[in-house]
CSV table of C-alpha atoms in Angstrom, one decimal:
chain,number,residue,atom,x,y,z
A,810,MET,CA,-19.8,-49.8,-10.4
A,811,THR,CA,-17.0,-47.3,-11.0
A,812,THR,CA,-14.3,-47.3,-8.3
A,813,GLY,CA,-11.4,-45.1,-7.4
A,814,LYS,CA,-9.0,-47.6,-9.1
A,815,ASP,CA,-11.0,-47.0,-12.3
A,816,LEU,CA,-10.4,-43.2,-12.1
A,817,LEU,CA,-6.7,-43.8,-11.3
A,818,ASP,CA,-6.4,-46.1,-14.4
A,819,LEU,CA,-7.9,-43.3,-16.4
A,820,GLY,CA,-5.1,-41.0,-15.3
A,821,PHE,CA,-7.0,-38.9,-12.7
A,822,LYS,CA,-5.1,-37.8,-9.6
A,823,ALA,CA,-6.6,-39.1,-6.3
A,824,GLY,CA,-7.9,-36.6,-3.8
A,825,LYS,CA,-10.9,-35.7,-1.7
A,826,TRP,CA,-12.9,-35.0,-4.8
A,827,PHE,CA,-13.0,-38.7,-5.7
A,828,LYS,CA,-15.7,-39.5,-3.1
A,829,GLU,CA,-18.3,-37.0,-4.3
A,830,ALA,CA,-17.4,-37.6,-8.0
A,831,LEU,CA,-17.8,-41.4,-7.6
A,832,GLU,CA,-21.1,-41.0,-5.8
A,833,HIS,CA,-22.4,-38.8,-8.7
A,834,VAL,CA,-21.1,-41.2,-11.4
A,835,ASN,CA,-22.6,-44.3,-9.9
A,836,ALA,CA,-25.9,-42.6,-8.9
A,837,HIS,CA,-26.4,-41.4,-12.5
A,838,GLY,CA,-25.0,-44.5,-14.2
A,839,LEU,CA,-22.4,-42.5,-16.1
A,840,THR,CA,-20.0,-44.4,-18.3
A,841,GLY,CA,-17.7,-43.8,-21.3
A,842,ASP,CA,-17.7,-40.3,-22.8
A,843,ALA,CA,-20.5,-39.0,-20.5
A,844,MET,CA,-18.5,-40.0,-17.4
A,845,LEU,CA,-15.3,-38.4,-18.8
A,846,ALA,CA,-17.1,-35.2,-19.6
A,847,TYR,CA,-18.5,-35.0,-16.1
A,848,LEU,CA,-15.1,-35.8,-14.4
A,849,ASP,CA,-13.5,-33.0,-16.5
A,850,THR,CA,-15.9,-30.5,-14.9
A,851,VAL,CA,-15.1,-31.5,-11.3
A,852,LYS,CA,-11.5,-32.6,-11.3
A,853,PRO,CA,-9.0,-30.2,-9.6
A,854,PRO,CA,-7.2,-27.9,-12.0
A,855,ALA,CA,-3.7,-28.9,-13.0
A,856,THR,CA,-1.0,-27.4,-10.8
A,857,MET,CA,1.1,-24.6,-12.1
A,858,PRO,CA,4.8,-25.0,-11.5
A,859,LEU,CA,7.2,-22.1,-11.0
A,860,LEU,CA,8.6,-20.7,-14.3
A,861,PRO,CA,12.0,-22.4,-15.0
A,862,GLU,CA,13.7,-19.0,-15.3
A,863,PRO,CA,12.7,-15.6,-13.9
A,864,LEU,CA,11.1,-13.3,-16.5
A,865,PRO,CA,13.0,-10.1,-17.1
A,866,PHE,CA,11.9,-6.9,-15.4
A,867,TYR,CA,12.8,-3.2,-16.0
A,868,GLU,CA,15.4,-1.6,-13.7
A,869,ASN,CA,14.8,2.1,-13.3
A,870,ILE,CA,17.4,2.6,-10.6
A,871,SER,CA,21.1,3.2,-10.2
A,872,ALA,CA,23.5,3.3,-7.2
A,873,GLY,CA,25.6,6.2,-6.0
A,874,SER,CA,27.2,4.5,-3.0
A,875,VAL,CA,28.1,1.1,-1.7
A,876,VAL,CA,25.0,1.1,0.6
A,877,GLU,CA,22.8,1.9,-2.3
A,878,GLN,CA,24.3,-0.9,-4.4
A,879,GLN,CA,23.7,-3.4,-1.6
A,880,ASN,CA,20.1,-2.3,-1.4
A,881,ILE,CA,19.7,-2.6,-5.2
A,882,ASP,CA,21.3,-6.1,-5.2
A,883,TYR,CA,18.9,-7.3,-2.5
A,884,VAL,CA,15.9,-5.8,-4.4
A,885,LYS,CA,17.0,-7.4,-7.7
A,886,ALA,CA,17.6,-10.8,-6.1
A,887,SER,CA,14.1,-10.7,-4.5
A,888,MET,CA,12.5,-9.7,-7.8
A,889,GLN,CA,14.3,-12.5,-9.6
A,890,LEU,CA,12.7,-15.0,-7.3
A,891,LEU,CA,9.3,-13.3,-7.6
A,892,MET,CA,9.5,-13.3,-11.4
A,893,ARG,CA,9.3,-17.1,-11.5
A,894,THR,CA,5.7,-16.9,-10.2
A,895,PRO,CA,3.6,-18.6,-12.9
A,896,THR,CA,1.1,-15.8,-13.2
A,897,VAL,CA,3.7,-13.1,-13.8
A,898,VAL,CA,4.0,-11.3,-17.2
A,899,THR,CA,6.5,-8.5,-16.5
A,900,GLY,CA,7.7,-6.1,-13.8
A,901,ALA,CA,9.7,-3.0,-12.9
A,902,ILE,CA,11.5,-1.4,-10.0
A,903,MET,CA,11.7,2.4,-9.4
A,904,PRO,CA,14.4,4.7,-8.1
A,905,ASP,CA,12.9,4.4,-4.6
A,906,ALA,CA,13.0,0.6,-4.5
A,907,CYS,CA,13.9,-1.0,-1.2
A,908,PRO,CA,13.3,-4.4,0.4
A,909,ALA,CA,10.0,-5.1,2.1
A,910,GLY,CA,10.3,-8.6,3.4
A,911,PRO,CA,12.1,-11.9,2.9
A,912,PRO,CA,13.6,-12.7,-0.6
A,913,GLY,CA,11.0,-13.3,-3.2
A,914,THR,CA,8.5,-10.7,-2.0
A,915,ILE,CA,7.7,-7.5,-4.0
A,916,PRO,CA,9.9,-4.6,-2.9
A,917,VAL,CA,8.6,-1.1,-2.1
A,918,GLY,CA,9.0,0.7,-5.4
A,919,GLY,CA,8.0,-2.3,-7.3
A,920,VAL,CA,5.5,-3.0,-10.1
A,921,VAL,CA,4.5,-6.6,-11.0
A,922,VAL,CA,2.0,-7.4,-13.8
A,923,THR,CA,0.2,-10.7,-13.7
A,924,ARG,CA,-2.4,-12.3,-16.0
A,925,ASN,CA,-5.9,-13.1,-14.6
A,926,ALA,CA,-4.5,-13.1,-11.0
A,927,ILE,CA,-4.8,-10.8,-8.0
A,928,HIS,CA,-2.0,-11.2,-5.5
A,929,PRO,CA,-2.8,-9.6,-2.1
A,930,GLY,CA,0.8,-9.8,-1.0
A,931,MET,CA,1.8,-7.6,-3.9
A,932,HIS,CA,-0.3,-4.6,-2.8
A,933,SER,CA,0.4,-5.3,0.9
A,934,ALA,CA,-1.7,-4.6,4.0
A,935,ASP,CA,-1.7,-0.9,3.5
A,936,ILE,CA,-4.2,-1.1,0.7
A,937,CYS,CA,-4.6,2.2,-1.3
A,938,CYS,CA,-1.9,4.1,0.6
A,939,SER,CA,-2.3,7.4,-1.2
A,940,VAL,CA,-1.7,11.2,-1.2
A,941,MET,CA,-4.2,14.0,-1.5
A,942,LEU,CA,-3.4,17.6,-2.3
A,943,THR,CA,-5.6,20.7,-1.6
A,944,ASN,CA,-4.7,24.2,-2.7
A,945,LEU,CA,-5.9,26.7,-0.1
A,946,GLY,CA,-4.8,29.8,-1.8
A,947,LYS,CA,-2.9,32.7,-0.2
A,948,ILE,CA,-3.2,31.8,3.5
A,949,ASP,CA,-0.5,31.7,6.3
A,950,PRO,CA,0.9,28.2,6.3
A,951,LYS,CA,1.4,28.2,10.0
A,952,LYS,CA,-2.3,28.8,10.5
A,953,VAL,CA,-3.1,25.9,8.3
A,954,LEU,CA,-0.7,23.6,10.2
A,955,ASP,CA,-2.0,24.7,13.6
A,956,VAL,CA,-5.6,24.0,12.5
A,957,ALA,CA,-4.6,20.7,10.9
A,958,GLN,CA,-3.0,19.6,14.2
A,959,GLN,CA,-6.4,20.1,15.9
A,960,VAL,CA,-8.2,18.2,13.2
A,961,THR,CA,-6.1,15.2,12.3
A,962,HIS,CA,-5.5,11.9,14.3
A,963,PHE,CA,-2.4,9.8,14.3
A,964,GLY,CA,-1.6,6.6,16.1
A,965,PRO,CA,-3.4,3.4,16.8
A,966,GLY,CA,-7.2,3.0,17.1
A,967,GLY,CA,-9.8,5.5,15.9
A,968,ARG,CA,-11.2,8.8,16.7
A,969,PRO,CA,-13.1,9.4,20.0
A,970,PRO,CA,-16.9,9.1,19.6
A,971,GLU,CA,-17.5,12.9,19.8
A,972,ARG,CA,-15.0,13.6,17.0
A,973,ARG,CA,-16.0,11.0,14.5
A,974,TYR,CA,-17.1,11.6,10.9
A,975,GLU,CA,-20.2,10.0,9.5
A,976,LEU,CA,-19.8,7.0,7.3
A,977,PRO,CA,-22.1,7.5,4.3
A,978,ALA,CA,-25.0,5.0,4.2
A,979,ALA,CA,-24.3,4.1,0.5
A,980,LEU,CA,-20.7,3.2,1.4
A,981,ARG,CA,-21.8,1.2,4.4
A,982,ALA,CA,-24.3,-0.7,2.2
A,983,GLU,CA,-21.6,-1.4,-0.4
A,984,MET,CA,-19.4,-2.9,2.3
A,985,GLN,CA,-22.2,-5.0,3.7
A,986,ALA,CA,-22.9,-6.4,0.2
A,987,ASN,CA,-19.3,-7.8,-0.1
A,988,PRO,CA,-18.4,-11.0,1.7
A,989,PHE,CA,-14.8,-9.7,2.3
A,990,LEU,CA,-16.0,-6.6,4.1
A,991,ASP,CA,-19.3,-7.5,5.7
A,992,THR,CA,-18.2,-8.1,9.3
A,993,ASP,CA,-19.1,-6.2,12.5
A,994,LYS,CA,-15.4,-5.4,13.1
A,995,THR,CA,-14.7,-4.0,9.6
A,996,LEU,CA,-17.8,-1.9,9.6
A,997,ALA,CA,-17.0,-0.5,13.1
A,998,LEU,CA,-13.4,0.3,12.0
A,999,ALA,CA,-14.8,2.0,8.8
A,1000,HIS,CA,-16.7,4.5,11.1
A,1001,GLU,CA,-14.1,4.8,13.9
A,1002,GLN,CA,-11.0,5.3,11.8
A,1003,LEU,CA,-12.5,7.6,9.2
A,1004,GLY,CA,-10.3,10.7,9.3
A,1005,THR,CA,-7.3,9.0,10.8
A,1006,GLN,CA,-3.8,8.7,9.4
A,1007,GLY,CA,-2.0,5.9,11.3
A,1008,ASP,CA,1.7,6.0,11.9
A,1009,GLY,CA,5.0,5.2,10.2
A,1010,ASN,CA,5.8,7.3,7.2
A,1011,HIS,CA,2.3,8.8,6.9
A,1012,PHE,CA,2.1,12.5,7.3
A,1013,LEU,CA,0.2,15.8,7.0
A,1014,TYR,CA,2.3,18.4,5.1
A,1015,VAL,CA,1.9,22.1,4.5
A,1016,GLY,CA,3.9,23.9,1.9
A,1017,ILE,CA,4.1,26.6,-0.7
A,1018,SER,CA,3.7,26.0,-4.4
A,1019,ARG,CA,6.8,27.1,-6.3
A,1020,ASN,CA,4.7,28.1,-9.3
A,1021,THR,CA,1.9,30.1,-7.6
A,1022,GLY,CA,2.9,30.9,-4.0
A,1023,ASP,CA,-0.3,29.3,-2.8
A,1024,THR,CA,-0.4,27.4,0.5
A,1025,VAL,CA,-0.9,23.7,-0.2
A,1026,LEU,CA,-2.1,20.9,2.2
A,1027,VAL,CA,-1.0,17.3,1.4
A,1028,THR,CA,-1.9,14.2,3.4
A,1029,HIS,CA,-0.4,10.7,3.1
A,1030,HIS,CA,-2.1,7.6,4.5
A,1031,GLY,CA,-3.9,4.4,3.5
A,1032,SER,CA,-7.0,2.4,4.4
A,1033,ARG,CA,-6.0,1.7,8.1
A,1034,GLY,CA,-7.7,-1.3,9.7
A,1035,VAL,CA,-10.3,-1.5,7.0
A,1036,GLY,CA,-7.7,-2.4,4.4
A,1037,ALA,CA,-5.6,-4.4,6.7
A,1038,ARG,CA,-8.5,-6.7,7.4
A,1039,LEU,CA,-9.3,-7.1,3.7
A,1040,TYR,CA,-5.7,-8.0,3.1
A,1041,THR,CA,-5.7,-10.6,5.8
A,1042,GLU,CA,-8.8,-12.3,4.5
A,1043,GLY,CA,-7.6,-12.0,0.9
A,1044,MET,CA,-4.3,-13.7,1.9
A,1045,LYS,CA,-6.3,-16.6,3.5
A,1046,VAL,CA,-8.3,-17.2,0.4
A,1047,ALA,CA,-5.3,-16.8,-1.9
A,1048,GLU,CA,-3.4,-19.4,0.2
A,1049,ARG,CA,-6.2,-21.9,-0.3
A,1050,PHE,CA,-5.9,-21.4,-4.1
A,1051,ARG,CA,-2.1,-21.6,-3.9
A,1052,ARG,CA,-2.2,-25.0,-2.2
A,1053,GLN,CA,-4.5,-26.2,-5.0
A,1054,LEU,CA,-3.1,-24.4,-8.0
A,1055,SER,CA,0.6,-23.8,-7.4
A,1056,PRO,CA,2.2,-25.4,-4.2
A,1057,GLN,CA,5.6,-24.4,-5.4
A,1058,THR,CA,4.7,-20.7,-5.3
A,1059,ALA,CA,5.8,-18.9,-2.1
A,1060,PRO,CA,2.9,-18.2,0.2
A,1061,ALA,CA,3.7,-14.4,0.0
A,1062,ASN,CA,2.9,-14.6,-3.7
A,1063,ALA,CA,-0.3,-16.5,-3.5
A,1064,TRP,CA,-3.2,-15.3,-5.7
A,1065,LEU,CA,-6.9,-15.3,-6.3
A,1066,PRO,CA,-7.9,-16.2,-9.9
A,1067,ALA,CA,-9.5,-13.0,-11.1
A,1068,ASP,CA,-12.4,-14.9,-12.8
A,1069,SER,CA,-13.3,-17.0,-9.7
A,1070,ALA,CA,-16.2,-16.0,-7.5
A,1071,GLU,CA,-13.7,-15.1,-4.8
A,1072,GLY,CA,-11.5,-13.1,-7.2
A,1073,VAL,CA,-14.5,-11.1,-8.4
A,1074,ALA,CA,-15.6,-10.3,-4.8
A,1075,TYR,CA,-12.0,-9.4,-3.8
A,1076,TRP,CA,-11.7,-7.0,-6.8
A,1077,ALA,CA,-15.0,-5.4,-5.8
A,1078,ALA,CA,-13.8,-5.1,-2.2
A,1079,LEU,CA,-10.6,-3.4,-3.3
A,1080,GLN,CA,-12.7,-0.7,-5.2
A,1081,THR,CA,-14.8,-0.2,-2.1
A,1082,VAL,CA,-11.8,0.2,0.1
A,1083,ARG,CA,-10.4,2.7,-2.4
A,1084,LYS,CA,-13.6,4.8,-2.0
A,1085,TRP,CA,-13.3,4.6,1.8
A,1086,THR,CA,-9.6,5.7,1.7
A,1087,LYS,CA,-10.3,8.7,-0.6
A,1088,LEU,CA,-13.1,9.7,1.8
A,1089,ASN,CA,-10.6,9.3,4.7
A,1090,HIS,CA,-8.5,12.0,3.1
A,1091,LEU,CA,-11.5,14.2,2.1
A,1092,CYS,CA,-12.8,14.3,5.7
A,1093,LEU,CA,-9.6,15.9,6.9
A,1094,HIS,CA,-9.2,18.3,4.0
A,1095,ASP,CA,-12.7,19.5,4.1
A,1096,ASP,CA,-12.7,20.0,7.8
A,1097,ILE,CA,-9.5,22.0,7.7
A,1098,ALA,CA,-10.7,24.2,4.9
A,1099,GLN,CA,-14.0,24.8,6.6
A,1100,ARG,CA,-12.4,25.8,9.9
A,1101,LEU,CA,-10.1,28.1,8.0
A,1102,ALA,CA,-13.1,29.5,6.1
A,1103,VAL,CA,-11.2,29.5,2.8
A,1104,PRO,CA,-12.3,28.1,-0.6
A,1105,VAL,CA,-10.6,25.1,-2.1
A,1106,GLN,CA,-8.6,26.3,-5.2
A,1107,GLN,CA,-7.6,22.9,-6.5
A,1108,ARG,CA,-7.7,19.3,-5.3
A,1109,TYR,CA,-6.4,16.0,-6.6
A,1110,TRP,CA,-5.1,12.7,-5.3
A,1111,ASN,CA,-3.5,9.4,-6.3
A,1112,GLU,CA,-2.9,6.0,-4.6
A,1113,HIS,CA,0.4,4.3,-4.8
A,1114,ASN,CA,-0.3,0.9,-3.1
A,1115,PHE,CA,-2.9,-0.8,-5.2
A,1116,VAL,CA,-3.9,-3.1,-8.1
A,1117,PHE,CA,-4.9,-1.7,-11.4
A,1118,LYS,CA,-6.5,-3.6,-14.3
A,1119,ASN,CA,-6.1,-3.5,-18.1
A,1120,GLY,CA,-8.0,-6.3,-19.7
A,1121,ASP,CA,-6.9,-9.5,-18.1
A,1122,LEU,CA,-3.6,-7.9,-16.9
A,1123,TYR,CA,-3.4,-6.8,-13.2
A,1124,TYR,CA,-0.8,-4.2,-12.4
A,1125,HIS,CA,0.3,-4.6,-8.7
A,1126,ALA,CA,2.0,-1.4,-7.5
A,1127,LYS,CA,3.6,-1.5,-4.1
A,1128,GLY,CA,4.9,2.0,-3.7
A,1129,ALA,CA,4.6,3.2,-7.3
A,1130,THR,CA,2.6,6.2,-8.6
A,1131,PRO,CA,0.2,5.5,-11.5
A,1132,LEU,CA,0.7,7.7,-14.5
A,1133,ASP,CA,-1.5,6.1,-17.1
A,1134,PRO,CA,-5.0,7.7,-17.1
A,1135,ARG,CA,-6.7,4.3,-17.5
A,1136,PHE,CA,-5.5,3.3,-14.1
A,1137,MET,CA,-7.3,6.3,-12.5
A,1138,PRO,CA,-10.9,6.8,-13.7
A,1139,ASP,CA,-11.4,9.7,-11.3
A,1140,ILE,CA,-8.3,11.6,-12.3
A,1141,THR,CA,-8.6,15.4,-11.6
A,1142,GLY,CA,-5.0,16.6,-11.8
A,1143,PRO,CA,-1.3,15.6,-12.0
A,1144,ARG,CA,0.4,13.1,-9.7
A,1145,ILE,CA,2.0,13.7,-6.3
A,1146,ILE,CA,5.4,12.3,-5.2
A,1147,PRO,CA,6.6,13.2,-1.7
A,1148,LEU,CA,10.3,12.8,-0.8
A,1149,ASN,CA,10.9,13.7,2.9
A,1150,MET,CA,9.7,16.2,5.4
A,1151,ALA,CA,12.4,18.7,4.6
A,1152,GLN,CA,12.2,18.5,0.8
A,1153,PRO,CA,9.6,19.6,-1.7
A,1154,ILE,CA,6.8,17.4,-2.8
A,1155,LEU,CA,7.0,16.9,-6.6
A,1156,ILE,CA,3.9,17.5,-8.8
A,1157,VAL,CA,4.4,15.4,-11.9
A,1158,GLU,CA,2.9,14.0,-15.1
A,1159,GLY,CA,4.3,11.4,-17.5
A,1160,ALA,CA,3.6,9.0,-20.3
A,1161,THR,CA,3.5,5.3,-20.3
A,1162,THR,CA,6.7,3.8,-21.6
A,1163,ALA,CA,8.1,0.3,-22.1
A,1164,ASN,CA,10.3,0.6,-19.0
A,1165,ASN,CA,7.9,2.4,-16.6
A,1166,LEU,CA,4.8,0.3,-17.4
A,1167,GLY,CA,2.7,3.4,-16.7
A,1168,PHE,CA,4.2,4.2,-13.2
A,1169,ALA,CA,6.6,6.6,-11.5
A,1170,PRO,CA,8.2,6.4,-8.0
A,1171,HIS,CA,6.1,7.1,-5.0
A,1172,GLY,CA,8.7,8.8,-2.8
A,1173,ALA,CA,12.4,8.6,-1.9
A,1174,GLY,CA,12.5,5.1,-0.4
A,1175,ARG,CA,15.1,3.8,2.1
A,1176,ASN,CA,18.5,2.2,1.9
A,1177,LEU,CA,18.4,1.0,5.5
A,1178,SER,CA,15.5,-0.4,7.5
A,1179,ARG,CA,14.1,1.7,10.4
A,1180,THR,CA,16.0,-0.4,12.9
A,1181,ARG,CA,19.3,-0.2,11.1
A,1182,HIS,CA,18.9,3.5,10.6
A,1183,LYS,CA,18.3,4.0,14.3
A,1184,ALA,CA,21.3,1.9,15.1
A,1185,SER,CA,23.4,4.1,12.8
A,1186,ARG,CA,22.4,7.3,14.7
A,1187,THR,CA,23.7,6.6,18.2
A,1188,ASP,CA,26.4,9.2,18.3
A,1189,LYS,CA,23.9,12.0,19.0
A,1190,THR,CA,20.7,12.2,21.0
A,1191,LYS,CA,17.4,12.0,19.1
A,1192,GLU,CA,16.8,15.7,20.0
A,1193,GLU,CA,20.1,16.7,18.5
A,1194,TRP,CA,19.4,14.8,15.3
A,1195,PHE,CA,15.9,16.3,15.1
A,1196,ALA,CA,17.2,19.9,15.5
A,1197,GLU,CA,19.9,19.3,12.9
A,1198,GLU,CA,17.7,17.7,10.3
A,1199,THR,CA,14.6,19.9,10.6
A,1200,GLN,CA,16.3,23.3,10.4
A,1201,GLY,CA,14.0,25.8,8.6
A,1202,ILE,CA,10.8,23.7,8.8
A,1203,ASP,CA,8.1,23.4,11.4
A,1204,ALA,CA,8.2,19.6,12.0
A,1205,ARG,CA,5.9,18.2,14.6
A,1206,PHE,CA,5.2,14.8,16.0
A,1207,PHE,CA,1.6,14.1,17.1
A,1208,PHE,CA,2.7,12.2,20.2
A,1209,ASP,CA,5.6,14.6,21.0
A,1210,GLN,CA,8.0,11.7,20.7
A,1211,ILE,CA,10.7,12.1,18.1
A,1212,ASP,CA,10.9,9.2,15.6
A,1213,ILE,CA,14.4,9.4,14.0
A,1214,SER,CA,13.5,6.7,11.5
A,1215,GLU,CA,11.3,9.4,9.8
A,1216,LEU,CA,13.8,12.2,9.7
A,1217,PRO,CA,15.2,13.1,6.2
A,1218,SER,CA,18.4,11.1,6.7
A,1219,ALA,CA,16.3,7.9,6.9
A,1220,TYR,CA,15.5,8.2,3.2
A,1221,LYS,CA,17.4,8.1,0.0
A,1222,ASP,CA,18.9,11.3,-1.2
A,1223,ALA,CA,16.0,13.3,-2.6
A,1224,ALA,CA,18.1,15.0,-5.4
A,1225,GLU,CA,19.4,11.6,-6.5
A,1226,VAL,CA,15.9,10.2,-6.7
A,1227,GLN,CA,14.7,13.2,-8.7
A,1228,GLN,CA,17.7,12.9,-11.0
A,1229,GLN,CA,16.9,9.2,-11.7
A,1230,ILE,CA,13.2,10.1,-12.4
A,1231,ALA,CA,14.6,12.2,-15.3
A,1232,GLN,CA,17.4,9.7,-16.2
A,1233,PHE,CA,14.9,6.9,-16.8
A,1234,GLY,CA,12.1,9.1,-18.3
A,1235,LEU,CA,9.7,8.2,-15.5
A,1236,ALA,CA,7.9,11.6,-15.2
A,1237,THR,CA,8.2,15.4,-15.8
A,1238,VAL,CA,8.1,17.7,-12.8
A,1239,LEU,CA,5.4,20.4,-13.2
A,1240,ASP,CA,5.6,22.1,-9.8
A,1241,GLU,CA,7.1,21.7,-6.3
A,1242,VAL,CA,5.4,22.1,-3.0
A,1243,ARG,CA,8.2,23.6,-0.9
A,1244,PRO,CA,8.0,22.7,2.8
A,1245,TYR,CA,6.7,24.9,5.6
A,1246,GLY,CA,6.1,22.1,8.0
A,1247,CYS,CA,4.5,18.7,8.7
A,1248,ILE,CA,2.9,16.5,11.3
A,1249,MET,CA,3.8,12.8,11.7
A,1250,ALA,CA,2.8,10.3,14.4
A,1251,GLY,CA,6.2,10.1,16.0
A,1252,ASP,CA,7.3,7.2,18.2
A,1253,TRP,CA,3.9,6.7,19.8
A,1254,GLU,CA,4.9,3.3,21.2
A,1255,GLN,CA,7.0,5.1,23.8
A,1256,GLU,CA,3.8,6.0,25.5
A,1257,ALA,CA,1.8,3.0,24.6
A,1258,PRO,CA,-0.4,1.8,27.5
A,1259,TRP,CA,1.5,-1.5,27.9
A,1260,ARG,CA,4.9,0.4,28.1
A,1261,VAL,CA,3.6,2.9,30.6
A,1262,LYS,CA,2.2,0.1,32.7
A,1263,LYS,CA,5.6,-1.8,32.5
A,1264,ARG,CA,7.5,1.4,33.6
A,1265,ASN,CA,5.1,2.1,36.4
A,1266,LYS,CA,5.5,-1.5,37.6
A,1267,ALA,CA,9.3,-1.3,37.5
A,1268,ASN,CA,9.3,2.2,39.2
A,1269,PRO,CA,6.3,2.2,41.7
A,1270,PRO,CA,5.6,5.6,43.3
A,1271,THR,CA,7.2,6.0,46.8
């Protein structure tokens, strides 16, 4: 009878797998080469250590101030830790790069290429965060923004029942067929949150094309709770693989082997969430155009938080705009790069180069976190900052609460980012959508139910 000691003597590493393997070996009387052949099929894979040195990555960014240099130093240090992950092939940072977590996590404005591995932490919870543009022709931009304010939905939760859009049966069936998406909660969110934009830096923007004078609608948001739940489940599965395959790898950089059953299902789930997110934009754009009774002149979109595939290479873009057509099978126009509410949105195209890996920036990025930016703006009231920074545009907050962490000063200098796009050959600007106005969520937490309840408790009516 073969024992565990026999397997240890043969050089196999002890583990829970011994029990089932020994039962099979002894039940079938396996010995010699036959036993070794079987054990090779059931033994755990060899662990993958961190790379001894970080692989190089492309730096498409430069500093114009001490604060910017501090930001870049942090980003580079984080990338250097990440680039020791054993699946990594290469990477890049863009002019809008900024930290997005503890050292070793992918920054916003980062691209990381891996071989045969999908890293949920490298696309983040806001899966398929994206921008869609619709050209509405020669129409008053104020009218567009007024109608858009009636149609859109920002903040937590979903649309009220009487204002919901229908989730197509084919898309629901596709979700139900995927183990990562087939839950009552995910399916409910897919219906309730269709046509919603969330909060933070997501926006609805109306502007005028520099080239044509047409009024243009642009929305920016991701996959909401649908994508967040997929990310959470993906990270759980990736963590199980990490413990088995590469315990030295940081949990944030855990991965699913792309050729595993779980990896195949997760990749399919990402494509389904991409479809849902594109529809999320379309619901708003079509509703607004129909209410205005104007034909759509032109429409295109692109994501900038996603994973793209080329053979066995997986391109993780966390805040990076895909340029290469092979990354976007449904391409219908150039790419969209917003900067801030008071600056034009750039319409660009570009070729894949060695240093851009097929990507451009996704926006202006930040030098300071939201909290640090707010702390740096205490010398004036938020109303004074708002009036100063939104002169000449019709800026609105859905919850009528100013969020100074989304004002233009919260972002990197737009002209500097555009200059670096040219400096590093990242893209060519074809057009600009010059701002008329925009809608953002605003500081909705000021009126969150738990805060209102707390205030009422502290100040009861007399």
